Coordinates of C-alpha atoms in Angstrom, one line a residue:
Chain A
M176 CA 176.6 -70.7 -3.1
F177 CA 180.0 -69.6 -2.8
L178 CA 181.0 -72.1 -0.1
E179 CA 179.4 -75.4 0.3
V180 CA 180.2 -77.9 2.7
Q181 CA 178.8 -81.0 2.6
H182 CA 178.8 -84.2 4.9
I183 CA 182.2 -83.3 6.3
I184 CA 183.2 -85.6 9.1
K185 CA 186.4 -85.6 10.7
S186 CA 187.9 -88.0 13.5
F187 CA 190.9 -88.5 15.6
G188 CA 191.2 -92.0 16.4
A189 CA 188.1 -93.4 18.0
E190 CA 186.4 -89.7 18.6
K191 CA 184.5 -88.3 16.1
V192 CA 185.1 -84.3 16.4
V193 CA 183.3 -83.0 13.3
K194 CA 179.8 -84.8 12.6
D195 CA 178.3 -84.5 9.4
L196 CA 179.0 -81.2 8.8
S197 CA 176.8 -79.3 5.9
F198 CA 176.2 -75.9 5.4
S199 CA 176.7 -72.8 2.9
L200 CA 177.7 -69.5 2.6
K201 CA 177.0 -66.6 0.0
A202 CA 179.8 -64.6 -1.2
K203 CA 180.7 -61.3 0.8
Q204 CA 178.9 -62.7 3.9
T205 CA 180.1 -63.7 7.4
L206 CA 178.8 -66.6 9.1
S207 CA 179.8 -66.5 12.9
I208 CA 179.9 -69.7 14.7
L209 CA 179.4 -70.1 18.2
G210 CA 180.6 -72.8 20.1
K211 CA 182.1 -73.8 23.5
S212 CA 185.9 -74.9 23.9
G213 CA 186.2 -78.5 22.5
C214 CA 183.3 -78.5 20.3
G215 CA 185.0 -79.1 17.1
K216 CA 185.1 -75.5 15.9
T217 CA 188.9 -75.4 15.2
T218 CA 189.0 -78.6 13.6
M219 CA 186.2 -77.6 11.2
L220 CA 188.1 -74.2 10.2
K221 CA 191.5 -76.5 9.9
T222 CA 189.4 -78.9 7.7
I223 CA 187.9 -76.1 5.4
G224 CA 191.2 -74.3 5.3
G225 CA 193.0 -77.7 3.9
L226 CA 195.2 -78.1 7.2
L227 CA 193.4 -81.2 8.1
S228 CA 191.9 -83.9 5.8
P229 CA 188.2 -84.9 6.3
D230 CA 187.5 -88.6 6.6
S231 CA 184.8 -88.0 4.1
G232 CA 182.6 -85.3 2.7
K233 CA 183.1 -82.3 0.2
I234 CA 184.1 -79.0 0.4
L235 CA 183.1 -76.5 -2.8
L236 CA 184.5 -73.0 -3.0
D237 CA 183.1 -71.1 -5.8
G238 CA 181.7 -74.1 -7.7
E239 CA 185.1 -75.8 -7.3
D240 CA 185.6 -79.0 -5.8
I241 CA 188.7 -78.2 -3.3
T242 CA 188.4 -80.9 -0.7
E243 CA 192.1 -82.6 -2.0
T244 CA 193.4 -79.2 -2.9
R245 CA 196.6 -78.4 -1.1
P246 CA 196.2 -75.3 1.4
E247 CA 198.6 -73.4 -0.6
K248 CA 196.2 -73.6 -3.7
R249 CA 192.9 -72.8 -1.8
N250 CA 193.6 -69.2 -1.3
I251 CA 191.8 -69.5 2.1
V252 CA 193.2 -67.8 4.8
Y253 CA 193.3 -69.3 8.6
L254 CA 193.8 -66.6 11.2
Y255 CA 194.7 -67.9 14.8
Q256 CA 193.8 -66.3 18.1
E257 CA 197.4 -65.4 18.5
D258 CA 198.3 -62.8 16.0
L259 CA 201.3 -64.9 14.9
L260 CA 203.4 -62.0 13.5
F261 CA 207.1 -63.2 12.1
P262 CA 209.1 -61.8 14.9
H263 CA 212.0 -61.1 12.4
L264 CA 209.9 -59.1 10.0
N265 CA 208.5 -55.5 10.8
A266 CA 205.0 -54.5 10.5
Y267 CA 205.3 -53.6 6.7
E268 CA 206.9 -56.8 5.9
N269 CA 204.7 -58.9 7.9
I270 CA 201.6 -57.2 5.8
A271 CA 203.7 -57.7 2.6
F272 CA 204.6 -61.4 3.3
G273 CA 201.8 -63.1 1.5
L274 CA 202.2 -60.6 -1.6
R275 CA 205.8 -61.6 -1.7
L276 CA 205.3 -65.2 -1.4
K277 CA 202.8 -64.7 -4.7
K278 CA 205.9 -62.9 -6.5
I279 CA 203.6 -59.5 -7.2
P280 CA 205.9 -56.6 -8.3
E281 CA 207.5 -54.6 -5.7
G282 CA 205.8 -51.1 -6.7
L283 CA 202.1 -52.9 -6.6
I284 CA 203.0 -54.4 -3.0
K285 CA 204.4 -50.9 -1.8
E286 CA 201.0 -49.6 -3.0
K287 CA 198.7 -52.4 -1.4
V288 CA 200.5 -52.3 1.9
G289 CA 200.5 -48.4 2.1
H290 CA 196.6 -48.5 1.6
M291 CA 196.2 -51.3 3.9
L292 CA 198.1 -49.8 7.0
H293 CA 196.0 -46.8 6.0
S294 CA 192.7 -48.8 6.4
L295 CA 194.0 -50.5 9.4
E296 CA 194.9 -47.1 11.0
L297 CA 198.4 -48.1 11.3
E298 CA 200.2 -45.2 9.8
G299 CA 203.8 -44.5 11.2
Q300 CA 204.1 -48.1 12.6
A301 CA 205.4 -49.6 9.5
E302 CA 209.0 -50.0 10.4
K303 CA 208.2 -51.1 14.2
M304 CA 208.9 -54.8 15.0
P305 CA 206.2 -57.0 16.5
N306 CA 207.5 -56.6 19.8
Q307 CA 207.0 -52.8 19.7
L308 CA 203.4 -53.2 18.9
S309 CA 200.4 -53.2 21.3
G310 CA 198.0 -56.3 21.2
G311 CA 195.4 -54.6 19.0
Q312 CA 198.0 -53.3 16.6
R313 CA 199.1 -56.7 16.5
Q314 CA 196.3 -58.0 15.6
R315 CA 195.5 -55.5 13.1
V316 CA 198.9 -56.3 11.4
S317 CA 197.6 -59.9 11.3
F318 CA 194.5 -59.0 9.7
G319 CA 196.2 -56.9 7.2
R320 CA 198.6 -59.6 6.3
A321 CA 195.8 -62.3 5.8
I322 CA 193.4 -59.5 3.9
S323 CA 196.3 -58.0 1.5
T324 CA 196.5 -61.4 -0.3
N325 CA 193.0 -61.0 -1.4
P326 CA 191.6 -64.5 -0.2
S327 CA 188.6 -66.0 -1.3
L328 CA 187.7 -67.1 2.1
L329 CA 188.8 -66.0 5.5
L330 CA 189.0 -68.4 8.3
L331 CA 188.9 -66.6 12.0
D332 CA 189.5 -68.7 14.8
E333 CA 188.3 -66.8 18.0
P334 CA 190.6 -63.7 16.8
F335 CA 189.8 -61.3 19.4
G336 CA 189.9 -64.1 22.3
S337 CA 193.1 -62.6 23.7
L338 CA 192.3 -59.0 23.7
D339 CA 190.9 -56.7 26.4
T340 CA 187.0 -55.7 26.1
G341 CA 187.7 -52.1 24.8
T342 CA 190.3 -53.2 22.1
R343 CA 188.0 -56.4 21.1
Q344 CA 185.0 -53.6 20.5
R345 CA 187.2 -51.6 18.4
M346 CA 188.6 -54.7 16.3
Q347 CA 185.2 -55.7 15.8
E348 CA 184.3 -52.5 14.3
L349 CA 187.4 -52.4 12.2
F350 CA 186.5 -55.9 11.0
K351 CA 183.0 -55.1 9.9
K352 CA 184.6 -52.0 7.9
L353 CA 187.1 -54.3 6.4
T354 CA 185.0 -56.8 5.4
A355 CA 182.7 -54.1 3.6
E356 CA 185.5 -52.4 2.0
Y357 CA 187.4 -55.5 0.5
D358 CA 184.5 -57.7 -0.2
I359 CA 185.5 -60.7 2.4
T360 CA 183.8 -63.8 2.9
S361 CA 184.4 -65.5 6.1
L362 CA 183.6 -67.6 9.0
F363 CA 184.1 -66.2 12.2
V364 CA 184.3 -68.6 15.1
T365 CA 183.7 -67.3 18.6
H366 CA 182.7 -68.4 22.0
D367 CA 181.6 -65.0 22.9
L368 CA 177.5 -65.1 22.3
K369 CA 177.3 -60.9 21.8
E370 CA 180.4 -61.2 19.4
A371 CA 178.7 -63.9 17.4
V372 CA 175.4 -61.7 16.9
L373 CA 177.6 -58.6 16.2
M374 CA 180.0 -60.2 13.8
G375 CA 177.7 -62.6 11.4
D376 CA 175.3 -61.8 8.6
Q377 CA 174.4 -65.4 9.5
I378 CA 174.9 -67.3 12.7
G379 CA 175.5 -71.0 13.6
F380 CA 175.9 -72.8 16.8
M381 CA 178.1 -75.7 17.1
Q382 CA 178.0 -78.3 19.9
N383 CA 179.5 -82.1 20.0
G384 CA 180.6 -81.6 16.4
L385 CA 177.3 -81.0 15.0
L386 CA 177.0 -77.4 13.8
T387 CA 173.2 -75.7 13.2
V388 CA 173.0 -72.7 11.2
Y389 CA 170.0 -70.7 11.6
S390 CA 168.0 -68.9 8.8
D391 CA 167.7 -65.5 10.8
K392 CA 168.9 -64.1 14.1
K393 CA 165.4 -64.5 15.5
D394 CA 165.7 -68.4 15.4
F395 CA 169.0 -68.1 16.8
I396 CA 168.0 -66.2 19.8
Q397 CA 165.0 -68.4 20.4
D398 CA 167.0 -71.4 20.6
P399 CA 167.3 -72.5 24.2
Q400 CA 170.4 -74.3 23.4
T401 CA 172.4 -71.0 22.4
G402 CA 172.1 -69.6 25.6
V403 CA 170.4 -66.3 24.3
Q404 CA 167.5 -66.7 26.6
N405 CA 169.4 -67.1 29.6
E406 CA 171.5 -64.1 29.1
I407 CA 168.3 -62.1 28.4
E408 CA 167.1 -63.5 31.9
F409 CA 169.8 -62.6 33.5
W410 CA 170.1 -58.9 32.3
G411 CA 166.4 -58.6 32.8
G412 CA 166.7 -59.8 36.2
L413 CA 169.0 -57.0 37.2
R414 CA 166.3 -54.3 36.8
Chain B
M226 CA 235.8 -45.8 55.0
R227 CA 234.8 -49.6 53.6
V228 CA 236.8 -50.9 51.1
N229 CA 235.1 -52.0 48.0
W230 CA 236.5 -55.5 47.3
K231 CA 234.4 -56.2 44.0
P232 CA 236.8 -54.8 41.5
F233 CA 239.9 -56.7 43.2
V234 CA 237.9 -60.0 43.2
L235 CA 236.6 -59.6 39.7
S236 CA 240.1 -58.7 38.7
L237 CA 241.7 -61.9 40.4
A238 CA 238.8 -63.9 38.8
V239 CA 239.8 -62.5 35.3
L240 CA 243.4 -63.3 35.9
L241 CA 243.1 -67.0 37.1
I242 CA 240.5 -67.5 34.2
L243 CA 243.3 -65.9 31.8
F244 CA 246.1 -67.5 33.4
P245 CA 246.2 -71.0 31.8
F246 CA 245.9 -69.4 28.2
V247 CA 248.5 -66.9 28.7
Y248 CA 250.7 -69.5 30.3
L249 CA 250.0 -71.9 27.0
V250 CA 251.0 -69.0 24.9
F251 CA 254.4 -68.6 27.0
L252 CA 255.0 -72.1 27.2
S253 CA 254.9 -72.6 23.4
L254 CA 257.4 -69.8 23.0
A255 CA 259.9 -71.4 25.4
S256 CA 262.0 -74.5 24.9
E257 CA 264.6 -76.0 27.1
W258 CA 263.4 -75.0 30.5
R259 CA 264.4 -76.9 33.2
F260 CA 264.3 -77.1 36.9
P261 CA 265.3 -74.8 38.8
E262 CA 265.7 -72.0 36.2
V263 CA 262.9 -69.5 36.8
W264 CA 262.9 -68.4 33.3
P265 CA 263.4 -70.7 29.9
S266 CA 266.8 -70.3 28.3
Y267 CA 265.1 -69.8 25.2
L268 CA 261.8 -67.7 24.4
G269 CA 261.2 -67.0 20.6
L270 CA 259.2 -68.2 17.8
K271 CA 261.4 -71.5 17.2
N272 CA 258.6 -73.7 18.1
W273 CA 256.2 -71.7 16.0
V274 CA 258.4 -71.5 12.6
T275 CA 259.0 -75.4 13.1
V276 CA 255.4 -75.9 12.9
F277 CA 254.6 -73.7 10.2
G278 CA 257.6 -75.4 8.5
S279 CA 255.3 -78.6 9.0
E280 CA 258.3 -80.6 10.1
T281 CA 256.0 -82.1 13.2
G282 CA 253.1 -82.3 10.6
L283 CA 250.8 -79.9 13.4
L284 CA 249.9 -77.9 10.6
R285 CA 248.5 -80.9 8.8
S286 CA 246.8 -81.9 11.8
F287 CA 245.2 -78.4 12.2
F288 CA 243.6 -78.4 8.9
S289 CA 242.6 -82.1 9.3
S290 CA 240.6 -81.2 12.5
L291 CA 239.2 -78.0 11.0
L292 CA 237.8 -80.1 7.7
I293 CA 236.4 -83.0 10.4
S294 CA 234.9 -80.7 12.7
L295 CA 233.2 -78.4 10.2
S296 CA 232.0 -81.6 8.3
V297 CA 230.7 -82.9 11.6
A298 CA 229.3 -79.6 12.7
V299 CA 227.5 -79.1 9.0
F300 CA 226.1 -82.5 8.7
S301 CA 225.0 -83.1 12.2
T302 CA 223.4 -79.5 12.6
A303 CA 221.5 -79.7 9.4
S304 CA 220.4 -83.3 9.9
G305 CA 219.6 -82.7 13.6
F306 CA 217.3 -79.7 12.7
M307 CA 215.6 -81.8 9.9
I308 CA 215.2 -85.1 11.8
S309 CA 214.0 -83.4 15.2
K310 CA 211.3 -82.1 13.4
A311 CA 210.0 -85.7 12.3
V312 CA 210.6 -87.0 15.5
F313 CA 208.2 -84.2 17.2
Y314 CA 205.5 -85.1 14.6
H315 CA 206.0 -88.8 15.3
P316 CA 203.5 -91.0 17.5
K317 CA 206.4 -92.5 19.3
K318 CA 208.3 -89.2 20.2
R319 CA 209.2 -90.3 23.5
T320 CA 210.8 -93.5 22.5
L321 CA 212.9 -91.8 19.8
T322 CA 213.9 -89.1 22.1
L323 CA 215.4 -91.8 24.3
L324 CA 217.0 -93.8 22.2
A325 CA 219.0 -90.4 21.2
Y326 CA 220.6 -90.7 24.5
F327 CA 222.0 -94.1 23.7
P328 CA 225.4 -93.1 22.4
Y329 CA 226.2 -91.5 25.7
I330 CA 225.5 -94.3 27.8
L331 CA 228.6 -96.0 27.0
A332 CA 232.2 -94.2 27.2
P333 CA 233.4 -93.1 23.8
V334 CA 236.2 -95.7 23.8
V335 CA 233.8 -98.5 24.4
F336 CA 231.4 -97.2 22.0
A337 CA 234.2 -97.0 19.6
A338 CA 235.3 -100.6 20.3
C339 CA 231.8 -101.7 19.7
L340 CA 231.3 -99.6 16.4
S341 CA 235.0 -100.7 15.0
F342 CA 233.7 -104.0 13.5
F343 CA 231.2 -102.2 11.3
F344 CA 233.8 -99.7 10.4
L345 CA 236.2 -102.2 9.6
K346 CA 233.9 -104.0 7.5
M347 CA 232.8 -101.0 5.5
G348 CA 236.3 -99.9 5.0
L349 CA 236.0 -96.7 7.2
F350 CA 238.8 -97.8 9.7
G351 CA 241.8 -95.4 9.7
N352 CA 240.8 -92.8 7.2
M353 CA 239.1 -89.5 7.7
T354 CA 235.6 -90.6 6.3
G355 CA 235.4 -93.0 9.3
V356 CA 236.6 -90.4 11.8
V357 CA 233.7 -88.0 10.3
V358 CA 231.1 -90.6 10.4
A359 CA 232.2 -92.0 14.2
Q360 CA 232.1 -88.3 15.6
F361 CA 229.0 -87.7 13.6
I362 CA 227.2 -90.5 15.4
I363 CA 228.2 -88.8 18.7
A364 CA 227.3 -85.2 17.5
F365 CA 224.1 -86.2 15.8
P366 CA 222.1 -86.9 18.6
Y367 CA 223.3 -83.9 20.6
A368 CA 222.0 -81.8 17.6
L369 CA 218.6 -84.1 17.7
L370 CA 218.4 -83.4 21.5
F371 CA 219.2 -79.8 21.3
F372 CA 216.4 -79.1 18.5
S373 CA 213.8 -80.9 20.3
S374 CA 212.9 -77.8 22.2
F375 CA 212.4 -75.7 19.2
W376 CA 209.5 -77.7 17.7
N377 CA 206.4 -76.9 19.3
E378 CA 202.7 -76.1 18.4
K379 CA 203.6 -72.5 17.7
V380 CA 206.1 -73.2 14.9
K381 CA 203.5 -75.5 13.6
S382 CA 200.8 -72.7 13.6
Y383 CA 203.5 -70.8 11.8
E384 CA 204.1 -73.4 9.1
D385 CA 200.1 -73.3 8.7
L386 CA 199.8 -70.1 8.4
V387 CA 202.5 -69.5 5.7
A388 CA 200.7 -72.6 3.7
T389 CA 197.3 -70.9 4.0
L390 CA 199.2 -67.8 2.8
G391 CA 200.0 -69.5 -0.4
G392 CA 203.5 -70.4 0.8
N393 CA 205.2 -73.6 -0.2
K394 CA 207.5 -76.0 1.9
W395 CA 210.6 -74.3 0.6
Q396 CA 209.5 -70.9 1.3
T397 CA 208.0 -71.9 4.5
Y398 CA 211.3 -72.9 5.4
T399 CA 213.5 -70.0 3.9
K400 CA 211.2 -67.3 4.8
V401 CA 209.9 -68.3 8.2
V402 CA 211.6 -71.3 10.0
L403 CA 215.0 -70.8 9.4
P404 CA 215.0 -67.1 10.4
L405 CA 213.2 -68.3 13.3
A406 CA 215.8 -70.9 13.9
K407 CA 218.9 -68.9 13.0
G408 CA 220.1 -68.6 16.5
L409 CA 219.7 -71.9 17.6
L410 CA 221.3 -73.3 14.3
M411 CA 224.3 -71.2 14.9
I412 CA 224.7 -72.4 18.6
C413 CA 223.9 -76.0 17.9
F414 CA 226.9 -75.7 15.0
F415 CA 229.2 -73.9 17.3
Q416 CA 228.4 -76.9 20.1
T417 CA 228.6 -79.6 17.5
F418 CA 232.2 -78.3 16.1
L419 CA 233.6 -78.3 19.8
I420 CA 232.3 -81.9 20.4
S421 CA 234.4 -82.9 17.4
W422 CA 237.1 -80.7 17.8
F423 CA 238.0 -81.7 21.3
E424 CA 236.7 -85.6 20.6
Y425 CA 239.8 -88.2 21.4
G426 CA 238.4 -91.5 22.5
L427 CA 236.6 -92.2 19.1
T428 CA 239.0 -90.6 16.7
S429 CA 241.9 -92.5 18.4
I430 CA 240.2 -95.7 18.0
I431 CA 238.6 -95.3 14.4
G432 CA 241.4 -93.3 13.2
I433 CA 243.9 -95.8 14.4
G434 CA 246.8 -93.4 14.8
K435 CA 246.2 -92.6 10.7
V436 CA 244.2 -89.9 11.4
Q437 CA 245.6 -87.1 13.5
T438 CA 243.5 -84.5 14.4
L439 CA 244.8 -81.8 16.8
T440 CA 243.1 -83.4 19.8
I441 CA 245.3 -86.5 19.2
K442 CA 248.7 -84.7 18.5
V443 CA 248.1 -82.8 21.9
F444 CA 248.0 -86.0 23.9
M445 CA 251.0 -87.4 21.8
F446 CA 253.1 -84.4 22.9
I447 CA 251.9 -84.8 26.4
K448 CA 252.8 -88.5 26.3
E449 CA 256.1 -87.9 24.7
A450 CA 256.5 -85.0 27.6
N451 CA 257.3 -82.4 24.7
Y452 CA 255.7 -79.7 26.8
Y453 CA 256.3 -76.8 24.4
Y454 CA 254.9 -78.7 21.2
G455 CA 252.0 -79.7 23.6
A456 CA 251.5 -76.1 24.5
L457 CA 251.9 -75.1 21.0
S458 CA 249.1 -77.5 19.7
C459 CA 247.0 -76.5 22.4
C460 CA 246.9 -72.8 21.2
L461 CA 245.9 -74.2 17.8
L462 CA 243.5 -76.1 19.6
I463 CA 242.0 -73.2 21.3
F464 CA 242.0 -70.6 18.2
P465 CA 238.9 -72.1 16.3
P466 CA 236.4 -72.2 19.3
V467 CA 237.6 -68.8 20.3
V468 CA 237.0 -67.6 16.7
L469 CA 233.7 -69.2 16.8
L470 CA 232.7 -68.1 20.2
Y471 CA 233.5 -64.3 19.2
F472 CA 230.9 -64.9 16.4
N473 CA 228.3 -66.5 18.5
K474 CA 228.7 -63.8 21.1
R475 CA 228.5 -60.9 18.3
Y476 CA 225.9 -62.5 16.1
V477 CA 223.9 -64.6 18.1
F478 CA 223.4 -64.1 21.9
K479 CA 223.2 -60.3 21.2
K480 CA 220.0 -61.3 19.4
L481 CA 218.7 -63.7 21.6
V482 CA 218.6 -61.8 24.6

């Protein structure tokens, strides 16, 4: 397995936010995790990304124990719900940001960012500052910035949560295209049931700090906890 | 036809604002202007030539003030910025912020009297280092409180994002945090410079007359009833803040708006 998370526990004071978290993920796959606000999704992602230290447990990435590794050395990029574009840099420089941190030669940066702008359908927007871009464009630049560094693992924390329905749908399609094009392994956290089903090769459900990963989508649909049955009943009742 | 009073009122307001400054320059050029004469008997550059000939030590005071204020502004802005971050992430953030108001509870002269014993013990009485330290004690809490509004969850998220993109602490500061805070840093530098530049109470007690900043000189001339030198030193006193204000307006406020 490419990513192995073993018995991770994380508490804040007396409150145990993540309880015995264990799962694994194959390379180039997306695990979508469904969960309500406050169930521990963000804490789980931040712990895997190295932004929070676990109280106990182990994280293995491509066979290497990264539990104690600093976030800048993990090659795991964490994407927030907010696009967090750097306001003092234009779209091109935002995408090139991670590459410049790694001191990649200028020619290669130009080539990579140019290719990324094309993949993100952002040609002609390179010189625009973040405040001149729409919500969807900003989120695409944010994706580009994360993917251009070729991360081993991408952690997405409700990345489309702030977008309108139409833009959200287009971004979901774009994300599927990019994951295939750039061979991305990712954890995709969402509280949207449909998005969880659409985005993941595997699906997990998180509740009260406990994660259940389903071996196939049918099990997820059958589990009454996930709320899929309620949705089916609701939409069926409208016929 | 209705008369539009707006341009007249505006012109009057501008005149009223500019009058004290123009009058200061005029007074600095005058000498021997006695009642009931409506015009000074001498109007020329005599006072300025004397000053630049350093007879009264005004020019030296100007450079001393500049050195003290620049030191105070640089140290308090830099340390205020860094320490305000530590305060923001500290569990006792509220208590620490409250403590920062302490130097402002007391009048500067009383505060200086309280500090004087320690300054005397440390050999900081009556020298420039002592004045810089004393003014820093006033300017630093200001910078600390000023930057407390900069640090928030969003800046923390930016820092975390840079870390996951592979950036170390130095890169996080130079490439993201400092560019984000650039405008605020310049404003804080300007404000702390002004706090130090116009400081009188602390400087007069800790400096014990040996450190003569321009503000101290102005008060001295006024006490001596030497209005012409007083006006001249006021002109010198106003010059650096005006230059700083110009740079702030040109390079900072335009970007902030």
